[in-house]
Structure formats: structure tokens, C-alpha cells
Amino acid sequence: MARNRPCGVCGKWFYPNARQGERQHTCGLAACKKEWHRRACAKWHDRNPGYDQHTRLVTRLVKDDPPEQRGRQPDPLNLIDWAIAKDEVGLKVAVLVEETGKVLLQVARDAIPA
Ligand SMILES: [Zn+2]
């Protein structure tokens, strides 16, 4: 059983819950748990810089409702909003990526026997 210890936020001594043991770092007050969580999130974001930027960009780039193509497989390149991609990375890089995608798509389609 874990021994009593000071809260990692307020410093008040507490007995950790038997199920949590060594993993419990706060006294259990909602304010202390919230502050501990806030600090843990801040540390995580320090270790993973750019994660939020990446997630927001991916969310903006991938279209929610790609255009319908009757009777055909949807074109995967239509899943990307190329106007936003162009704004984010510049025209040259966006065109390079889009054209590379087209070549890879054609290679993939050619590899599948009719
Ligand atoms: Zn506390």
C-alpha cells in the first residue's frame, strides 16, 4: 500500500487511494486535479510542439463532403482542399504535392489489373 505523501499542487498531505497507489499525485480536490492535469498537458505540448498546428491544418485540408462522382470511384485527390493547401505552403509546393499525388494515383491504378 502506498504511504501518505504531499499533494503535488497544494502540498497538503494525503493518503493515496488504494487503487491508484503510486500513480496518484494530488490530494483529490477537484482544483488540485484540474491544476495537475493542466500542468501535464503543458508538459505534453512542450514535448510535442506543433501538434495543434498540424491537427488544425489536417482538419482544414481534408474536405468533409468531397464531390460525388456517379458510377466511379471517388478521386482521392478531391478529398484535399488544394486552395487551403496553397495558402498554407505556397503555390509551388502545393502544385508539386498535387502533381505527385496524381502520378502516384495513376501508378496505383495501372498496377491494378483490369
Ligand atoms: Zn491538493
Short mmCIF file of N, CA and C and ligand atoms in Angstrom, two decimals:
data_model
loop_
_atom_site.label_atom_id
_atom_site.label_comp_id
_atom_site.label_asym_id
_atom_site.label_seq_id
_atom_site.Cartn_x
_atom_site.Cartn_y
_atom_site.Cartn_z
N MET A 1 0.84 -1.20 0.00
CA MET A 1 0.00 0.00 0.00
C MET A 1 0.87 1.24 0.00
N ALA A 2 0.47 2.23 -0.77
CA ALA A 2 1.25 3.46 -0.87
C ALA A 2 1.15 4.26 0.44
N ARG A 3 2.24 4.94 0.78
CA ARG A 3 2.25 5.74 2.01
C ARG A 3 1.72 7.14 1.73
N ASN A 4 1.39 7.84 2.82
CA ASN A 4 0.91 9.21 2.63
C ASN A 4 2.02 10.09 2.06
N ARG A 5 1.61 11.11 1.38
CA ARG A 5 2.57 11.98 0.69
C ARG A 5 1.95 13.36 0.50
N PRO A 6 2.79 14.36 0.18
CA PRO A 6 2.22 15.69 -0.05
C PRO A 6 1.62 15.80 -1.45
N CYS A 7 0.55 16.57 -1.55
CA CYS A 7 -0.09 16.83 -2.83
C CYS A 7 0.89 17.57 -3.74
N GLY A 8 0.94 17.17 -5.01
CA GLY A 8 1.84 17.80 -5.96
C GLY A 8 1.44 19.22 -6.33
N VAL A 9 0.27 19.66 -5.90
CA VAL A 9 -0.20 21.01 -6.23
C VAL A 9 -0.26 21.88 -4.98
N CYS A 10 -1.07 21.48 -3.97
CA CYS A 10 -1.27 22.33 -2.80
C CYS A 10 -0.31 21.99 -1.66
N GLY A 11 0.35 20.84 -1.71
CA GLY A 11 1.31 20.47 -0.68
C GLY A 11 0.69 19.80 0.55
N LYS A 12 -0.64 19.73 0.60
CA LYS A 12 -1.32 19.10 1.75
C LYS A 12 -1.07 17.58 1.71
N TRP A 13 -0.81 16.98 2.90
CA TRP A 13 -0.54 15.54 2.95
C TRP A 13 -1.83 14.77 2.80
N PHE A 14 -1.74 13.63 2.11
CA PHE A 14 -2.92 12.80 1.88
C PHE A 14 -2.51 11.34 1.76
N TYR A 15 -3.49 10.45 1.97
CA TYR A 15 -3.28 9.02 1.73
C TYR A 15 -3.83 8.72 0.34
N PRO A 16 -3.00 8.19 -0.53
CA PRO A 16 -3.49 7.89 -1.87
C PRO A 16 -4.54 6.78 -1.85
N ASN A 17 -5.44 6.83 -2.79
CA ASN A 17 -6.45 5.79 -2.97
C ASN A 17 -5.74 4.46 -3.21
N ALA A 18 -6.23 3.40 -2.59
CA ALA A 18 -5.58 2.09 -2.69
C ALA A 18 -5.45 1.62 -4.13
N ARG A 19 -6.44 1.95 -4.96
CA ARG A 19 -6.39 1.51 -6.36
C ARG A 19 -5.39 2.31 -7.19
N GLN A 20 -5.18 3.58 -6.82
CA GLN A 20 -4.28 4.42 -7.61
C GLN A 20 -2.84 4.31 -7.12
N GLY A 21 -2.65 4.17 -5.83
CA GLY A 21 -1.31 3.99 -5.27
C GLY A 21 -0.33 5.04 -5.72
N GLU A 22 0.79 4.58 -6.31
CA GLU A 22 1.88 5.48 -6.70
C GLU A 22 1.49 6.44 -7.83
N ARG A 23 0.41 6.13 -8.53
CA ARG A 23 0.03 6.99 -9.66
C ARG A 23 -0.72 8.24 -9.23
N GLN A 24 -1.20 8.27 -7.97
CA GLN A 24 -1.95 9.44 -7.51
C GLN A 24 -0.98 10.52 -7.05
N HIS A 25 -1.09 11.70 -7.65
CA HIS A 25 -0.16 12.79 -7.35
C HIS A 25 -0.80 13.95 -6.62
N THR A 26 -2.13 13.96 -6.55
CA THR A 26 -2.79 15.10 -5.89
C THR A 26 -3.67 14.59 -4.74
N CYS A 27 -4.08 15.53 -3.90
CA CYS A 27 -4.86 15.19 -2.71
C CYS A 27 -6.28 14.75 -3.06
N GLY A 28 -6.74 15.01 -4.23
CA GLY A 28 -8.08 14.59 -4.63
C GLY A 28 -9.05 15.74 -4.77
N LEU A 29 -8.67 16.93 -4.31
CA LEU A 29 -9.54 18.10 -4.52
C LEU A 29 -9.66 18.35 -6.02
N ALA A 30 -10.85 18.73 -6.44
CA ALA A 30 -11.08 18.95 -7.87
C ALA A 30 -10.13 20.01 -8.42
N ALA A 31 -9.88 21.07 -7.63
CA ALA A 31 -9.00 22.14 -8.11
C ALA A 31 -7.57 21.62 -8.29
N CYS A 32 -7.12 20.75 -7.38
CA CYS A 32 -5.75 20.20 -7.50
C CYS A 32 -5.66 19.26 -8.70
N LYS A 33 -6.69 18.41 -8.89
CA LYS A 33 -6.67 17.50 -10.04
C LYS A 33 -6.66 18.29 -11.35
N LYS A 34 -7.45 19.35 -11.39
CA LYS A 34 -7.51 20.17 -12.59
C LYS A 34 -6.16 20.83 -12.87
N GLU A 35 -5.52 21.36 -11.81
CA GLU A 35 -4.23 22.01 -11.99
C GLU A 35 -3.16 20.99 -12.41
N TRP A 36 -3.20 19.78 -11.81
CA TRP A 36 -2.24 18.74 -12.19
C TRP A 36 -2.42 18.37 -13.67
N HIS A 37 -3.67 18.25 -14.07
CA HIS A 37 -3.96 17.92 -15.47
C HIS A 37 -3.47 19.05 -16.39
N ARG A 38 -3.69 20.29 -15.99
CA ARG A 38 -3.24 21.43 -16.79
C ARG A 38 -1.72 21.38 -16.96
N ARG A 39 -1.00 21.10 -15.86
CA ARG A 39 0.46 21.02 -15.93
C ARG A 39 0.91 19.85 -16.82
N ALA A 40 0.23 18.70 -16.70
CA ALA A 40 0.58 17.55 -17.52
C ALA A 40 0.37 17.86 -19.00
N CYS A 41 -0.73 18.57 -19.29
CA CYS A 41 -0.99 18.93 -20.69
C CYS A 41 0.08 19.90 -21.20
N ALA A 42 0.48 20.85 -20.36
CA ALA A 42 1.50 21.81 -20.76
C ALA A 42 2.82 21.09 -21.05
N LYS A 43 3.18 20.11 -20.19
CA LYS A 43 4.41 19.33 -20.43
C LYS A 43 4.31 18.57 -21.74
N TRP A 44 3.13 17.95 -21.97
CA TRP A 44 2.95 17.17 -23.20
C TRP A 44 3.11 18.07 -24.43
N HIS A 45 2.52 19.27 -24.36
CA HIS A 45 2.62 20.18 -25.51
C HIS A 45 4.04 20.69 -25.69
N ASP A 46 4.81 20.80 -24.59
CA ASP A 46 6.23 21.16 -24.71
C ASP A 46 7.00 20.06 -25.42
N ARG A 47 6.63 18.79 -25.14
CA ARG A 47 7.32 17.66 -25.78
C ARG A 47 6.85 17.44 -27.21
N ASN A 48 5.66 17.92 -27.55
CA ASN A 48 5.08 17.72 -28.89
C ASN A 48 4.74 19.06 -29.54
N PRO A 49 5.74 19.88 -29.78
CA PRO A 49 5.44 21.19 -30.38
C PRO A 49 4.87 21.04 -31.79
N GLY A 50 3.93 21.87 -32.12
CA GLY A 50 3.37 21.85 -33.47
C GLY A 50 2.22 20.87 -33.64
N TYR A 51 1.89 20.09 -32.59
CA TYR A 51 0.82 19.10 -32.72
C TYR A 51 -0.51 19.77 -33.05
N ASP A 52 -0.85 20.83 -32.32
CA ASP A 52 -2.13 21.50 -32.55
C ASP A 52 -2.17 22.13 -33.94
N GLN A 53 -1.05 22.74 -34.34
CA GLN A 53 -0.99 23.34 -35.68
C GLN A 53 -1.24 22.28 -36.74
N HIS A 54 -0.58 21.12 -36.58
CA HIS A 54 -0.72 20.02 -37.53
C HIS A 54 -2.17 19.54 -37.58
N THR A 55 -2.77 19.34 -36.42
CA THR A 55 -4.15 18.84 -36.37
C THR A 55 -5.12 19.82 -37.01
N ARG A 56 -4.95 21.11 -36.71
CA ARG A 56 -5.85 22.12 -37.30
C ARG A 56 -5.69 22.15 -38.82
N LEU A 57 -4.44 22.06 -39.30
CA LEU A 57 -4.21 22.10 -40.74
C LEU A 57 -4.82 20.87 -41.42
N VAL A 58 -4.63 19.69 -40.84
CA VAL A 58 -5.21 18.48 -41.43
C VAL A 58 -6.73 18.59 -41.46
N THR A 59 -7.31 19.09 -40.38
CA THR A 59 -8.76 19.25 -40.33
C THR A 59 -9.25 20.19 -41.42
N ARG A 60 -8.49 21.26 -41.66
CA ARG A 60 -8.91 22.21 -42.70
C ARG A 60 -8.69 21.65 -44.09
N LEU A 61 -7.60 20.86 -44.27
CA LEU A 61 -7.25 20.39 -45.61
C LEU A 61 -8.18 19.29 -46.12
N VAL A 62 -8.59 18.38 -45.24
CA VAL A 62 -9.40 17.26 -45.68
C VAL A 62 -10.86 17.71 -45.75
N LYS A 63 -11.43 17.58 -46.94
CA LYS A 63 -12.80 18.03 -47.15
C LYS A 63 -13.79 17.12 -46.44
N ASP A 64 -14.81 17.72 -45.85
CA ASP A 64 -15.86 16.94 -45.18
C ASP A 64 -16.78 16.27 -46.19
N ASP A 65 -17.08 16.97 -47.26
CA ASP A 65 -18.02 16.44 -48.25
C ASP A 65 -17.41 16.53 -49.65
N PRO A 66 -16.58 15.53 -50.00
CA PRO A 66 -15.98 15.54 -51.34
C PRO A 66 -17.06 15.42 -52.41
N PRO A 67 -16.82 16.01 -53.59
CA PRO A 67 -17.83 15.96 -54.64
C PRO A 67 -18.14 14.53 -55.07
N GLU A 68 -19.42 14.28 -55.33
CA GLU A 68 -19.87 12.95 -55.77
C GLU A 68 -19.44 12.71 -57.21
N GLN A 69 -19.08 11.47 -57.50
CA GLN A 69 -18.77 11.09 -58.87
C GLN A 69 -19.59 9.85 -59.17
N ARG A 70 -20.64 10.05 -59.95
CA ARG A 70 -21.60 8.98 -60.22
C ARG A 70 -20.93 7.81 -60.97
N GLY A 71 -21.08 6.61 -60.42
CA GLY A 71 -20.62 5.41 -61.10
C GLY A 71 -19.12 5.19 -61.08
N ARG A 72 -18.37 6.05 -60.45
CA ARG A 72 -16.91 5.89 -60.43
C ARG A 72 -16.42 5.94 -59.00
N GLN A 73 -15.22 5.38 -58.81
CA GLN A 73 -14.57 5.55 -57.52
C GLN A 73 -14.27 7.03 -57.33
N PRO A 74 -14.50 7.57 -56.13
CA PRO A 74 -14.17 8.98 -55.92
C PRO A 74 -12.66 9.21 -56.09
N ASP A 75 -12.32 10.33 -56.70
CA ASP A 75 -10.91 10.67 -56.90
C ASP A 75 -10.32 11.10 -55.56
N PRO A 76 -9.33 10.36 -55.05
CA PRO A 76 -8.76 10.69 -53.74
C PRO A 76 -8.18 12.10 -53.68
N LEU A 77 -7.76 12.62 -54.82
CA LEU A 77 -7.18 13.97 -54.82
C LEU A 77 -8.24 15.02 -54.55
N ASN A 78 -9.51 14.67 -54.77
CA ASN A 78 -10.59 15.62 -54.47
C ASN A 78 -10.91 15.69 -52.98
N LEU A 79 -10.27 14.84 -52.18
CA LEU A 79 -10.50 14.87 -50.74
C LEU A 79 -9.72 16.00 -50.07
N ILE A 80 -8.76 16.55 -50.79
CA ILE A 80 -7.93 17.63 -50.25
C ILE A 80 -8.41 18.96 -50.79
N ASP A 81 -8.48 19.95 -49.91
CA ASP A 81 -8.82 21.30 -50.34
C ASP A 81 -7.52 22.00 -50.77
N TRP A 82 -7.27 21.98 -52.07
CA TRP A 82 -5.99 22.47 -52.59
C TRP A 82 -5.85 23.97 -52.46
N ALA A 83 -6.95 24.70 -52.39
CA ALA A 83 -6.85 26.15 -52.19
C ALA A 83 -6.26 26.45 -50.81
N ILE A 84 -6.71 25.70 -49.79
CA ILE A 84 -6.16 25.89 -48.45
C ILE A 84 -4.70 25.45 -48.42
N ALA A 85 -4.40 24.32 -49.08
CA ALA A 85 -3.01 23.84 -49.13
C ALA A 85 -2.11 24.89 -49.75
N LYS A 86 -2.59 25.52 -50.83
CA LYS A 86 -1.81 26.56 -51.50
C LYS A 86 -1.56 27.73 -50.54
N ASP A 87 -2.59 28.12 -49.79
CA ASP A 87 -2.43 29.22 -48.85
C ASP A 87 -1.42 28.89 -47.76
N GLU A 88 -1.40 27.62 -47.32
CA GLU A 88 -0.54 27.23 -46.21
C GLU A 88 0.92 27.04 -46.62
N VAL A 89 1.17 26.40 -47.75
CA VAL A 89 2.55 26.05 -48.10
C VAL A 89 3.07 26.82 -49.31
N GLY A 90 2.21 27.57 -49.97
CA GLY A 90 2.64 28.31 -51.14
C GLY A 90 2.28 27.56 -52.42
N LEU A 91 2.19 28.30 -53.49
CA LEU A 91 1.73 27.74 -54.76
C LEU A 91 2.63 26.62 -55.27
N LYS A 92 3.97 26.85 -55.28
CA LYS A 92 4.89 25.87 -55.86
C LYS A 92 4.82 24.53 -55.13
N VAL A 93 4.85 24.56 -53.82
CA VAL A 93 4.83 23.31 -53.05
C VAL A 93 3.48 22.61 -53.22
N ALA A 94 2.38 23.38 -53.19
CA ALA A 94 1.06 22.78 -53.34
C ALA A 94 0.93 22.10 -54.70
N VAL A 95 1.40 22.76 -55.76
CA VAL A 95 1.33 22.17 -57.10
C VAL A 95 2.20 20.92 -57.17
N LEU A 96 3.40 20.98 -56.59
CA LEU A 96 4.29 19.81 -56.58
C LEU A 96 3.63 18.62 -55.87
N VAL A 97 3.02 18.87 -54.74
CA VAL A 97 2.38 17.78 -53.99
C VAL A 97 1.17 17.25 -54.76
N GLU A 98 0.37 18.14 -55.34
CA GLU A 98 -0.81 17.71 -56.07
C GLU A 98 -0.42 16.87 -57.29
N GLU A 99 0.59 17.34 -58.03
CA GLU A 99 1.02 16.59 -59.22
C GLU A 99 1.66 15.25 -58.83
N THR A 100 2.41 15.23 -57.72
CA THR A 100 2.98 13.97 -57.23
C THR A 100 1.85 13.01 -56.87
N GLY A 101 0.81 13.54 -56.24
CA GLY A 101 -0.35 12.71 -55.91
C GLY A 101 -0.99 12.12 -57.15
N LYS A 102 -1.10 12.93 -58.20
CA LYS A 102 -1.70 12.44 -59.45
C LYS A 102 -0.87 11.30 -60.04
N VAL A 103 0.48 11.47 -60.05
CA VAL A 103 1.36 10.43 -60.59
C VAL A 103 1.23 9.15 -59.76
N LEU A 104 1.25 9.27 -58.44
CA LEU A 104 1.14 8.09 -57.58
C LEU A 104 -0.21 7.40 -57.78
N LEU A 105 -1.26 8.19 -57.94
CA LEU A 105 -2.59 7.63 -58.16
C LEU A 105 -2.63 6.86 -59.47
N GLN A 106 -2.02 7.44 -60.52
CA GLN A 106 -2.00 6.77 -61.82
C GLN A 106 -1.20 5.47 -61.74
N VAL A 107 -0.07 5.48 -61.04
CA VAL A 107 0.75 4.27 -60.88
C VAL A 107 -0.06 3.21 -60.14
N ALA A 108 -0.78 3.63 -59.11
CA ALA A 108 -1.59 2.67 -58.35
C ALA A 108 -2.69 2.08 -59.21
N ARG A 109 -3.33 2.94 -60.01
CA ARG A 109 -4.43 2.45 -60.88
C ARG A 109 -3.89 1.50 -61.96
N ASP A 110 -2.70 1.84 -62.49
CA ASP A 110 -2.10 0.98 -63.53
C ASP A 110 -1.67 -0.38 -62.95
N ALA A 111 -1.36 -0.41 -61.67
CA ALA A 111 -0.90 -1.65 -61.05
C ALA A 111 -2.03 -2.62 -60.82
N ILE A 112 -3.27 -2.11 -60.79
CA ILE A 112 -4.43 -2.98 -60.56
C ILE A 112 -4.88 -3.55 -61.89
N PRO A 113 -4.88 -4.88 -62.05
CA PRO A 113 -5.33 -5.47 -63.32
C PRO A 113 -6.81 -5.18 -63.58
N ALA A 114 -7.11 -4.94 -64.83
CA ALA A 114 -8.49 -4.57 -65.21
C ALA A 114 -9.43 -5.75 -65.03
ZN ZN B 1 -4.05 19.30 -3.33
#
